[in-house]
Coordinates of C-alpha atoms in Angstrom, one line a residue:
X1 CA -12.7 -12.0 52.3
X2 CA -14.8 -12.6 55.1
X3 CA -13.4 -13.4 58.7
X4 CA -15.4 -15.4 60.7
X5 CA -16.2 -13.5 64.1
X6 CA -16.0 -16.7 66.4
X7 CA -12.7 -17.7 67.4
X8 CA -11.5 -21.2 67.0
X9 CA -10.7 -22.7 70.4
X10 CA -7.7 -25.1 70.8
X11 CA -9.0 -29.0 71.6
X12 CA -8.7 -30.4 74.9
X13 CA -6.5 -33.2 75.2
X14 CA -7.3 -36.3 76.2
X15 CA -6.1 -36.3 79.6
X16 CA -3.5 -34.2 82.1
X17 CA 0.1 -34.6 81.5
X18 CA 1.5 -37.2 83.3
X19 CA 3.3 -36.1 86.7
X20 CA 1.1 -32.7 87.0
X21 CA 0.4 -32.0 90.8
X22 CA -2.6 -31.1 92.6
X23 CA -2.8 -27.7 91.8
X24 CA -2.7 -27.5 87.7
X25 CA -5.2 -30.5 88.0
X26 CA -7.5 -27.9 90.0
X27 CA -6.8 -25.3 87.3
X28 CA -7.9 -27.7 84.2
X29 CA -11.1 -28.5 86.4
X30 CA -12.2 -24.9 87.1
X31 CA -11.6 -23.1 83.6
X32 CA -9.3 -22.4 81.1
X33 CA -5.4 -22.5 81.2
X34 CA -3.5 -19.5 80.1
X35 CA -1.9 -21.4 77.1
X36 CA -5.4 -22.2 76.2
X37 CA -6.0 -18.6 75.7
X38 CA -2.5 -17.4 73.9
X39 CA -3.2 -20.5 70.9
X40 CA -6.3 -18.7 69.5
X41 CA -4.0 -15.4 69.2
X42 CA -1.7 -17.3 67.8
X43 CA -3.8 -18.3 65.3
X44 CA -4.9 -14.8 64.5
X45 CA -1.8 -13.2 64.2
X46 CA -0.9 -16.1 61.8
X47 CA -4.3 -15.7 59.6
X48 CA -3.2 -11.6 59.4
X49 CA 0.9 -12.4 58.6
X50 CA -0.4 -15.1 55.7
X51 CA -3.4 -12.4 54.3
X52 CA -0.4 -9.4 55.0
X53 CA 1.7 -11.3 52.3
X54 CA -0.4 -12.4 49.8
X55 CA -1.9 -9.0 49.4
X56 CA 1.7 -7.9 48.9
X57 CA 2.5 -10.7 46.3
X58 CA -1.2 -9.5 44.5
X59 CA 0.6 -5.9 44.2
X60 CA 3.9 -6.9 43.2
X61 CA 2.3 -9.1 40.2
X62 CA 0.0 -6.2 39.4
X63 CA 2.5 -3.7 39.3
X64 CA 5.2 -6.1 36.9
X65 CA 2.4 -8.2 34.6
X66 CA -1.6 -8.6 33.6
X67 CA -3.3 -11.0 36.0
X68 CA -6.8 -12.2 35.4
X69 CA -9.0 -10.2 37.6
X70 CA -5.9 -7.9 38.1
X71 CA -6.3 -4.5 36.2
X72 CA -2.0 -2.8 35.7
X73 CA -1.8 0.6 37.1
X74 CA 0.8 1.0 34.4
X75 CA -0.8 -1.0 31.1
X76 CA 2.3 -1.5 28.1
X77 CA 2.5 1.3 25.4
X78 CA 3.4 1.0 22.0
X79 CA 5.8 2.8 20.5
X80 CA 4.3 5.3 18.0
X81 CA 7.6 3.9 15.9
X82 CA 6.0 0.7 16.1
X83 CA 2.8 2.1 15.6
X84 CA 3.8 4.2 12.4
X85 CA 5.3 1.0 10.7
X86 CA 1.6 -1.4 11.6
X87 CA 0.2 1.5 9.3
X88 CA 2.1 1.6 6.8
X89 CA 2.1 -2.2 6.2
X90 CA -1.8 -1.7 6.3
X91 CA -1.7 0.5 3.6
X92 CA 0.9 -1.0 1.8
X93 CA -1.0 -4.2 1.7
X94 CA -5.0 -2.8 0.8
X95 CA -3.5 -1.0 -2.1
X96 CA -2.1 -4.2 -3.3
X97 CA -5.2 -5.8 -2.4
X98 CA -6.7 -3.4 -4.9
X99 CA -4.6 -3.4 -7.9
X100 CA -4.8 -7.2 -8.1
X101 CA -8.5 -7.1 -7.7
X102 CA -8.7 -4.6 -10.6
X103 CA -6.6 -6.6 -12.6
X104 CA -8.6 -9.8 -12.6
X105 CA -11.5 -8.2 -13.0
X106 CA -10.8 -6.4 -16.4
X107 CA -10.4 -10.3 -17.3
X108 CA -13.7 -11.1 -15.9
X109 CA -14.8 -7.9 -17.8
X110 CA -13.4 -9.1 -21.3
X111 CA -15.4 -12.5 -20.8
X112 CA -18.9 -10.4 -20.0
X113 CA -18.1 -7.4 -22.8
X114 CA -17.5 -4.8 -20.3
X115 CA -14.1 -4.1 -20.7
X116 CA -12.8 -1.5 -23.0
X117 CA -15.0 -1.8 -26.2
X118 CA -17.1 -3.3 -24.7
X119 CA -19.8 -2.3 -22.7
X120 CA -22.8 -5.0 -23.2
X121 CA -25.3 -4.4 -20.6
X122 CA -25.5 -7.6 -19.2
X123 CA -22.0 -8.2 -18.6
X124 CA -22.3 -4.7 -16.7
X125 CA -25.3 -6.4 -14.4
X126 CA -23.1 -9.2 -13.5
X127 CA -20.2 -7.4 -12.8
X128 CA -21.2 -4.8 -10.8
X129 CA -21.6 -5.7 -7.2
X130 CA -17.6 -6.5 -7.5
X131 CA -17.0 -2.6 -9.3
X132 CA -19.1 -1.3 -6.4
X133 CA -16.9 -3.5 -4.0
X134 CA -14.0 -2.0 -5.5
X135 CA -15.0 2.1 -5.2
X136 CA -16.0 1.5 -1.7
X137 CA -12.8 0.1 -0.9
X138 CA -11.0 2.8 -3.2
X139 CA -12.8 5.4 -1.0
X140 CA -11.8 4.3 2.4
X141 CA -7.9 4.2 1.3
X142 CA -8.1 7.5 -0.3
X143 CA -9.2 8.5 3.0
X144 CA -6.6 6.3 5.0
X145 CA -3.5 7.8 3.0
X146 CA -5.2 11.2 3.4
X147 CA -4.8 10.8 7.0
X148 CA -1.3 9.6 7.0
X149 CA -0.2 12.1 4.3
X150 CA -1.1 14.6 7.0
X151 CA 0.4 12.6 10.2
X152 CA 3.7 12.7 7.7
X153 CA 2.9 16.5 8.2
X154 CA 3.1 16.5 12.0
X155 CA -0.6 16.7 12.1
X156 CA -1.9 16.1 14.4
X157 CA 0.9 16.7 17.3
X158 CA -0.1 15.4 20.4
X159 CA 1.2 11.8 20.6
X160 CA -2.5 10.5 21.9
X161 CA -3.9 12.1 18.6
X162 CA -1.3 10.4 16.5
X163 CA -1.9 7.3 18.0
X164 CA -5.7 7.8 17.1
X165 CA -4.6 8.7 13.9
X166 CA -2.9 5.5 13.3
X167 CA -5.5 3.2 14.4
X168 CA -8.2 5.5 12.1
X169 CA -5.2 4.3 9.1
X170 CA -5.1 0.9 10.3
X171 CA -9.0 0.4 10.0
X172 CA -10.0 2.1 7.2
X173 CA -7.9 -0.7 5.7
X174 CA -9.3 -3.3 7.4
X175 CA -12.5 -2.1 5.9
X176 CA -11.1 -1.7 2.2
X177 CA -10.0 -5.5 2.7
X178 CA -13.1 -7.2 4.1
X179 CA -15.5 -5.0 1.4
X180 CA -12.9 -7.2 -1.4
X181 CA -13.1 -10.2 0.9
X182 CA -16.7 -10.2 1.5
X183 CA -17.2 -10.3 -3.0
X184 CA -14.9 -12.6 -3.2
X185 CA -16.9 -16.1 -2.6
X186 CA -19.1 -14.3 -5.4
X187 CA -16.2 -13.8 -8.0
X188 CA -15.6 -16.7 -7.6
X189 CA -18.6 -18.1 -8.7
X190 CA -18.8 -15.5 -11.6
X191 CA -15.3 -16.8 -13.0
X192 CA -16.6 -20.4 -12.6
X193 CA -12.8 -21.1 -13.6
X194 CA -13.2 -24.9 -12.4
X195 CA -16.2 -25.5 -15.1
X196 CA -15.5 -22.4 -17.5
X197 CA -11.4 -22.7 -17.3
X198 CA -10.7 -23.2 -21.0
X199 CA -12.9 -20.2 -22.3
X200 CA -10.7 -18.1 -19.7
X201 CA -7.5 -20.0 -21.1
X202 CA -8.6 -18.4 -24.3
X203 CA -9.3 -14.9 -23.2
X204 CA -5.5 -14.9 -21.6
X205 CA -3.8 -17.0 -24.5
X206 CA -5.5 -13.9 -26.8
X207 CA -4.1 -11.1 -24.6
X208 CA -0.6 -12.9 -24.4
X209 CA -0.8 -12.8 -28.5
X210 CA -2.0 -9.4 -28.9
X211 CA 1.1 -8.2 -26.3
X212 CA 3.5 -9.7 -27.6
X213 CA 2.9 -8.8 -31.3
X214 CA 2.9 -5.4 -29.7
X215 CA 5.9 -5.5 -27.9
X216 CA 7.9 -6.5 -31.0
X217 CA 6.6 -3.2 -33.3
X218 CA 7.0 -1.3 -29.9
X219 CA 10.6 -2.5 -29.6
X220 CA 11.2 -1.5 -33.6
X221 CA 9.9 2.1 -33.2
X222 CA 12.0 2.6 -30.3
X223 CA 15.1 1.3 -31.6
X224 CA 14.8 3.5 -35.0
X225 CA 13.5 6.5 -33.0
X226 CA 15.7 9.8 -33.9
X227 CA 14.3 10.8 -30.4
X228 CA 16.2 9.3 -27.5
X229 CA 14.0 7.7 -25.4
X230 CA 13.5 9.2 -21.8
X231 CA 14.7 7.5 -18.4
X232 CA 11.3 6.8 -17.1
X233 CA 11.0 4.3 -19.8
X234 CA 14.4 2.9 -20.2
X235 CA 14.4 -0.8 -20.2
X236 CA 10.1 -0.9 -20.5
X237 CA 10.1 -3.5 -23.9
X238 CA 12.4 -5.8 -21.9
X239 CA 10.4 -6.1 -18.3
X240 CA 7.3 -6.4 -21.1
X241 CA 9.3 -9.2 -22.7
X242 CA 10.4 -10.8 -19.5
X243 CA 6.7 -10.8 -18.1
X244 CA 5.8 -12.4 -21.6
X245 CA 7.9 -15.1 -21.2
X246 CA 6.7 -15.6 -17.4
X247 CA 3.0 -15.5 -19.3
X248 CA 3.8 -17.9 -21.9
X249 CA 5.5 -20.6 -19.5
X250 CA 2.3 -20.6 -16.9
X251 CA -0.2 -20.6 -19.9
X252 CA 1.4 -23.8 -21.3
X253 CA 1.7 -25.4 -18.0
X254 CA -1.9 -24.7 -17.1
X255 CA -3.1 -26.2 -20.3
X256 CA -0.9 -29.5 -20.0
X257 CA -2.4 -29.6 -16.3
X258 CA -6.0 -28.9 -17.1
X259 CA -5.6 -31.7 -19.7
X260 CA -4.2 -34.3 -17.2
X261 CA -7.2 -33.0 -15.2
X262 CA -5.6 -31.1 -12.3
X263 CA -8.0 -28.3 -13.0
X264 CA -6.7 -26.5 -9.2
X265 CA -3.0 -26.1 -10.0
X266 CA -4.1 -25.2 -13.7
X267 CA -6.3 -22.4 -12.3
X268 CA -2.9 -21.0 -10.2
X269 CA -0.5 -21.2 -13.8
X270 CA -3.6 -19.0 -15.0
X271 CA -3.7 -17.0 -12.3
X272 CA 0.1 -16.3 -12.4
X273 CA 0.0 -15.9 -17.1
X274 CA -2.9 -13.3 -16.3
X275 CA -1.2 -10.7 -13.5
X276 CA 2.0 -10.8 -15.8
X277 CA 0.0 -10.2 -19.2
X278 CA -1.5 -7.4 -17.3
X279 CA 2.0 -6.1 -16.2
X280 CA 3.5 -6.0 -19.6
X281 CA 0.3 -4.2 -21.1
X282 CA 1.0 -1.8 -18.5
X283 CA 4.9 -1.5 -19.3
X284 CA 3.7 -1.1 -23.1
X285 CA 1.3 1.5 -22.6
X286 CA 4.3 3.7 -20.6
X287 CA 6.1 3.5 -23.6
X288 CA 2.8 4.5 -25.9
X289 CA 1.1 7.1 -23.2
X290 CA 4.9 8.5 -23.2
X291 CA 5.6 9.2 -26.9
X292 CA 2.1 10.3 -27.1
X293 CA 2.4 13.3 -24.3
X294 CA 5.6 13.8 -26.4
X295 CA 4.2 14.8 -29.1
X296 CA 1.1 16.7 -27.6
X297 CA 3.8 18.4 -25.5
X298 CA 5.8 19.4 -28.5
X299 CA 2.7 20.7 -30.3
X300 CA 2.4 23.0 -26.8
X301 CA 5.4 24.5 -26.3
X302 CA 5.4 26.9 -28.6
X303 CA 1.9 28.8 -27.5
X304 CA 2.7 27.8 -23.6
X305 CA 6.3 29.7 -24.3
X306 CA 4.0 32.8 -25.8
X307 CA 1.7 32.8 -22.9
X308 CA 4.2 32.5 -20.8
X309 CA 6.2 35.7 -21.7
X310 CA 2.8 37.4 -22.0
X311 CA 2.4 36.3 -18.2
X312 CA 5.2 37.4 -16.9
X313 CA 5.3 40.9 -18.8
X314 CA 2.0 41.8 -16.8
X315 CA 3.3 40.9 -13.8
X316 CA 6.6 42.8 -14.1
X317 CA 4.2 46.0 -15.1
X318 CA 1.9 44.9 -11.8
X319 CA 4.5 45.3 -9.6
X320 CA 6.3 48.4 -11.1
X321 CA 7.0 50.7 -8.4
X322 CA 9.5 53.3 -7.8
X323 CA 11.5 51.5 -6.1
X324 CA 13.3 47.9 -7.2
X325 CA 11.0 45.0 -6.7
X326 CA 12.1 42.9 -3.2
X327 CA 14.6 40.1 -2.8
X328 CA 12.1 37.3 -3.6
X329 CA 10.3 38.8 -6.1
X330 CA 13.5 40.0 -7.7
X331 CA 14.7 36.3 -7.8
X332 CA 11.2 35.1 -8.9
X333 CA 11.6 37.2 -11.9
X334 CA 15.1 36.6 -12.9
X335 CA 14.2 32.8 -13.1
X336 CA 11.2 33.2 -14.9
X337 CA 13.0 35.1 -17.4
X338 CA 16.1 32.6 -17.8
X339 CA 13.8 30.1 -17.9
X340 CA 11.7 31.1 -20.9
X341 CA 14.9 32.1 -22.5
X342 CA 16.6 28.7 -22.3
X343 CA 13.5 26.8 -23.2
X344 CA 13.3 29.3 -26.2
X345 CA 17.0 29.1 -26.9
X346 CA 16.0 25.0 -26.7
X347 CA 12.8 25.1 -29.2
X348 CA 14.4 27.6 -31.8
X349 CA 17.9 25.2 -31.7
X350 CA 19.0 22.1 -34.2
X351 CA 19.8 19.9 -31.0
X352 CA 16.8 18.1 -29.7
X353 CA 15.2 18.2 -26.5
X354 CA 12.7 17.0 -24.1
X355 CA 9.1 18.6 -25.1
X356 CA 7.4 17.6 -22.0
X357 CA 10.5 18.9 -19.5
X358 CA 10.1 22.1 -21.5
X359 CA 6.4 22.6 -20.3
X360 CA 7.3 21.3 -16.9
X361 CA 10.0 24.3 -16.8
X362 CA 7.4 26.9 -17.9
X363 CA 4.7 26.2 -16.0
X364 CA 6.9 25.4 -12.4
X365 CA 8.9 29.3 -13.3
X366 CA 5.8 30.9 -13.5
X367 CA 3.7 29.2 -10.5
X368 CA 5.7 31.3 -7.6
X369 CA 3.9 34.7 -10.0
X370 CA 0.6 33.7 -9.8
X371 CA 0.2 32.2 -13.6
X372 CA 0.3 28.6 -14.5
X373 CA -3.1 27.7 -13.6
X374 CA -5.3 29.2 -16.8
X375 CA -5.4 29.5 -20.6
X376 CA -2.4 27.6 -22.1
X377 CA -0.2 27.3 -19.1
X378 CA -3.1 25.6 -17.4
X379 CA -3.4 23.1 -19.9
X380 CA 0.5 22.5 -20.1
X381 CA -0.1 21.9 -16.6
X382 CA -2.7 19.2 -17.1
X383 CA -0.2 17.5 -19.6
X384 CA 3.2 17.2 -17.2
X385 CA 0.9 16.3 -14.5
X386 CA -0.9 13.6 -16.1
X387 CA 2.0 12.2 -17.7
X388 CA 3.8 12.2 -14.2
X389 CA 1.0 10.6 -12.4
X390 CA 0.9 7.8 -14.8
X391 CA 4.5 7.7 -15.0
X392 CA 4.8 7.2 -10.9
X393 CA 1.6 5.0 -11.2
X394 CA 2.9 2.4 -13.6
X395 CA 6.0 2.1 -12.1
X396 CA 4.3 1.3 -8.4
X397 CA 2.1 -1.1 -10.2
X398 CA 4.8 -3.1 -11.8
X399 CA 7.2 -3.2 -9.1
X400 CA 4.9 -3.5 -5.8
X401 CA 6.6 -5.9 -4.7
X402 CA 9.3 -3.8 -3.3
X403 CA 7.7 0.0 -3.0
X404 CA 7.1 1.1 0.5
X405 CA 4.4 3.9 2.1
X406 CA 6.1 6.7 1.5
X407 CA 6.2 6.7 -2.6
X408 CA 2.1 5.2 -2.4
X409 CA 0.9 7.8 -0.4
X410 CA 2.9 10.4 -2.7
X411 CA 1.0 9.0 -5.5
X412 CA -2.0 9.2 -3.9
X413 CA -1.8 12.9 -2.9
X414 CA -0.4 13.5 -7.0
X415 CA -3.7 11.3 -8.1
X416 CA -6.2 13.7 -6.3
X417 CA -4.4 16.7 -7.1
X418 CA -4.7 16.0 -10.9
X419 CA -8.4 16.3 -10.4
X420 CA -8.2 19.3 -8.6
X421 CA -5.0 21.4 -9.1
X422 CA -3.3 20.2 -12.0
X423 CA -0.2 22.2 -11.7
X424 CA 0.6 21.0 -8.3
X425 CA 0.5 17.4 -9.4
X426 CA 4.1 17.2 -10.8
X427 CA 6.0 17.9 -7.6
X428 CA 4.6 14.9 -5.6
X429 CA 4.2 12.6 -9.0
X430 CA 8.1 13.0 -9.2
X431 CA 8.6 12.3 -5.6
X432 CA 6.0 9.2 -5.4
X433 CA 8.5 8.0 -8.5
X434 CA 11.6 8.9 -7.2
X435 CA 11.4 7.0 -4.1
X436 CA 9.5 3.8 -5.6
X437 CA 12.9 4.0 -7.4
X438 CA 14.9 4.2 -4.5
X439 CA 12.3 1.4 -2.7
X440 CA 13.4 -0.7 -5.8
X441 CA 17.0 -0.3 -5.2
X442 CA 17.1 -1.2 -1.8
X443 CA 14.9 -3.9 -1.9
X444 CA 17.1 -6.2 -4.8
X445 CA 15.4 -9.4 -5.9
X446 CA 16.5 -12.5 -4.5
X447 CA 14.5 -14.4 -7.6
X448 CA 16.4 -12.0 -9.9
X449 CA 18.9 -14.3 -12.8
X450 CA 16.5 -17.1 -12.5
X451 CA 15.8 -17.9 -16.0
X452 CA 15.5 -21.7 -16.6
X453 CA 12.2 -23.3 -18.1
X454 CA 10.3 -23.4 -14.9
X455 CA 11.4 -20.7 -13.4
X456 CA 11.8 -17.9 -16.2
X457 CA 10.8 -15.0 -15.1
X458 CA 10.1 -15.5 -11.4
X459 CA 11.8 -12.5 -10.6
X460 CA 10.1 -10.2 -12.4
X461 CA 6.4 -11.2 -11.3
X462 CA 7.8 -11.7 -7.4
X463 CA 8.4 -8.0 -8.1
X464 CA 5.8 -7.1 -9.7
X465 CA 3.6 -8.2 -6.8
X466 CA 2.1 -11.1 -9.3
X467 CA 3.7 -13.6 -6.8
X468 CA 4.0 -13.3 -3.0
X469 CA 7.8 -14.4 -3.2
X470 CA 7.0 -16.2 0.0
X471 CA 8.3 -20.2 -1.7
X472 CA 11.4 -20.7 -3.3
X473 CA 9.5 -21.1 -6.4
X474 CA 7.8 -17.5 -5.7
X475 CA 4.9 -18.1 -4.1
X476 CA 1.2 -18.1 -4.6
X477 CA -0.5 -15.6 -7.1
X478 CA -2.9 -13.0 -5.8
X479 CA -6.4 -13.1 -6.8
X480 CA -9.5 -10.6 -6.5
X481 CA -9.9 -10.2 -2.7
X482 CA -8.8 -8.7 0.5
X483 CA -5.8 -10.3 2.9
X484 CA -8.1 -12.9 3.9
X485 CA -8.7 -14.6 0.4
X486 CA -6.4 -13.2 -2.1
X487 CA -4.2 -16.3 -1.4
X488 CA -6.5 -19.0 -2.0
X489 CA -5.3 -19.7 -5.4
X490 CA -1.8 -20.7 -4.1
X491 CA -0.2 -23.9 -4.1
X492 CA -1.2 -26.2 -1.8
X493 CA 1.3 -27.3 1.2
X494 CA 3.9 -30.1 0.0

């Protein structure tokens, strides 16, 4: 603020005050009075108290809030706690992003002859800017959980490169999501649903059949069963059957709706039958991908047991010294050995038992000596951790509704070590299960007993992460797309 040099000079009055003698009428003639010159300094010392106390009023808003023009000395922090949670929402959210966007595509896959048995070349053409969409935004949240599978590591440590760590978390998801979001205008257009809907109708109705002929015979085999079926599967044939029934109740009202016309709410019952039809496919092929590792397991044990004793005979005569082997080694070998002797105590017994645990057993006693990785150990490796990964993998898909961060980005480190290191799979497929379990438990289901014709099976597909639970009536269904579009199936506003 500029100050003008020249100071302002008081004006004269109009005339002398009445009753003034001779000599202050001589004094106003001649020049200026001394009250004349104390008004202009006055005046400045006023301009300097008022300019004094705004400056200090400036400072004080400065220092306590964000003015425009204003920069804080002190700007707000977030919490990394508050930080930490905007992450894991992020990631929570793109992975969900992704699993619905898979799952509609395999329908738009069985319409084009791409989908398993299929593989027509021209149905590949159309379909694959959206399967390019989806590895791109596959690739930026394996990288997003890879960073917060090491910040759950304490790396880095310096709360600045934490912060930077989240925000890298937070915007590799923001890129998986607008890659989906950007396709989805396309889909769209691909699906066609509002001209095509009754040849998609038929695709679903088909799928609805095949399932639930499926889960009947699946039911029978595991009622009769002399094998008692394991805990991850407990209960699998009746979510199937209670995502069926959700399936057949949207499929009907979405053909009564296309009839009267209302091709928009048809398209959301279709929306809905089709995420649970993919669910109980998914809780079907548990069952099947479980008996089936069963039984390879069971044809393994045997040689892995063999290989197993082999391996740890050579390194007991490795290690032979004069002296007794050390404390850990000592206790490495004396658990190896009961090991193999109570899985061979197991496989030569009348009682049954659990194949696939078996391998687990061998292969985890013999890791800490250096075997487990080659030959027949490595390939009973390769079995537990497969069936593990799917086991965890299933479970997440069919209950997303209510599994947190943690148990995702477990799965996600057990997913990429299956491709690399089979034999350290198990231990975070286990824990990614364990604690979607525990997520489940917590969470409860406010939609859970509703079972009337309208509402069957609501709970189930809330969930499931079919419906976004956000409505009484559960919400909108999720369609191919990032956060920005994958509601724009859903009801509109009432």
């Amino acid at each position: 603020m500029t100050i003008s040099a020249e100071v302002p000079v008081a004006a004269a009055r109009g005339g002398p005050v009445a009753g003034a003698g001779e000599h202050g009428r001589r004094n106003a003639e001649e020049g200026t009075s001394a009250a004349d010159l104390v008004l202009p300094l006055v005046a400045v010392g006023g301009v300097g108290v008022l300019a004094g106390y705004g400056y200090v009023r400036r400072t004080r808003r400065a220092r306590t809030r964000t003015t425009p023009g204003v920069v804080s000395p002190q700007p707000p922090v977030t919490p990394l706690p508050v930080l930490e949670r905007q992450a894991g929402a992020a990631l929570v959210q793109a992975d969900d992003c992704l699993r619905t966007s898979r799952e509609e595509l395999a329908f738009v896959e069985a319409r084009f002859g791409t989908g398993a048995g299929g593989g027509g070349e021209g149905g590949a053409t159309v379909t694959e800017p959206f399967v390019r969409a989806l590895r791109e935004a596959e690739r930026e949240l394996s990288a997003a959980f890879a960073i917060r599978l090491r910040y759950d590591r304490g790396v880095p440590e310096e709360d600045a490169a934490r912060r930077h760590a989240l925000a890298g978390i937070v915007g590799r998801c923001a890129e998986a999501g607008r890659r989906l979001d950007a396709e989805a205008p396309a889909f769209d257009q691909l699906r066609a649903l509002e001209e095509e809907l009754d040849t998609s109708l038929g695709i679903a109705e088909a799928r609805f059949r095949e399932l639930a002929g499926r889960a009947g015979r699946v039911d029978a085999a595991t009622t009769t069963s002399t094998v008692t079926v394991t805990v991850t599967v407990t209960g699998y044939v009746e979510q199937a059957k209670d995502r069926l029934v959700f399936a057949t109740t949207h499929l009907n009202q979405a053909r009564q709706t296309a009839d009267l016309g209302d091709t928009g709410t048809a398209i959301r019952h279709l929306r809905s039958a089709e995420g649970a039809i993919t669910q109980a496919d998914v809780f079907l092929n548990d069952v099947d991908r479980l008996a089936n590792s069963r039984t390879a397991a069971a044809a393994l044990v045997p040689a892995a047991l063999t290989g197993a004793e082999a391996e740890l005979a050579k390194a007991e005569m490795a290690r032979a010294t004069p002296q007794p082997p050390s404390g850990r080694l000592h206790t490495q070998l004396t658990h190896a050995h009961s090991t193999l002797a109570a899985v061979r105590q197991e496989l030569t017994g009348d009682s049954p038992y659990d194949p696939l645990d078996a391998l687990r057993r061998i292969v985890q006693a013999m890791l800490p000596l250096g075997a487990g990785r080659d030959g027949v150990l490595g390939v009973a490796a390769w079995l537990v951790g497969r069936s593990d990964v799917g086991s965890a993998d299933g479970f997440v898909a069919t209950h997303r509704g209510a599994v947190g961060v943690a148990a995702r980005t477990r799965l996600a480190e057990a997913e990429l070590l299956l491709a690399t290191d089979p034999a350290a799979a198990d231990e975070p497929a286990s824990e990614a299960r364990e604690t979607a379990e525990q997520d489940v438990r917590v969470h409860g289901n406010p939609y859970a007993g509703a079972a009337d014709d309208r509402t069957g099976g609501v709970g189930g597909a809330v969930l499931g992460g079919i419906l976004l639970g956000e409505d009484p009536d559960g919400g909108p269904p999720l369609s191919f797309g990032g956060p920005a579009t994958r509601k724009r199936r859903g009801l509109p506003p009432t």
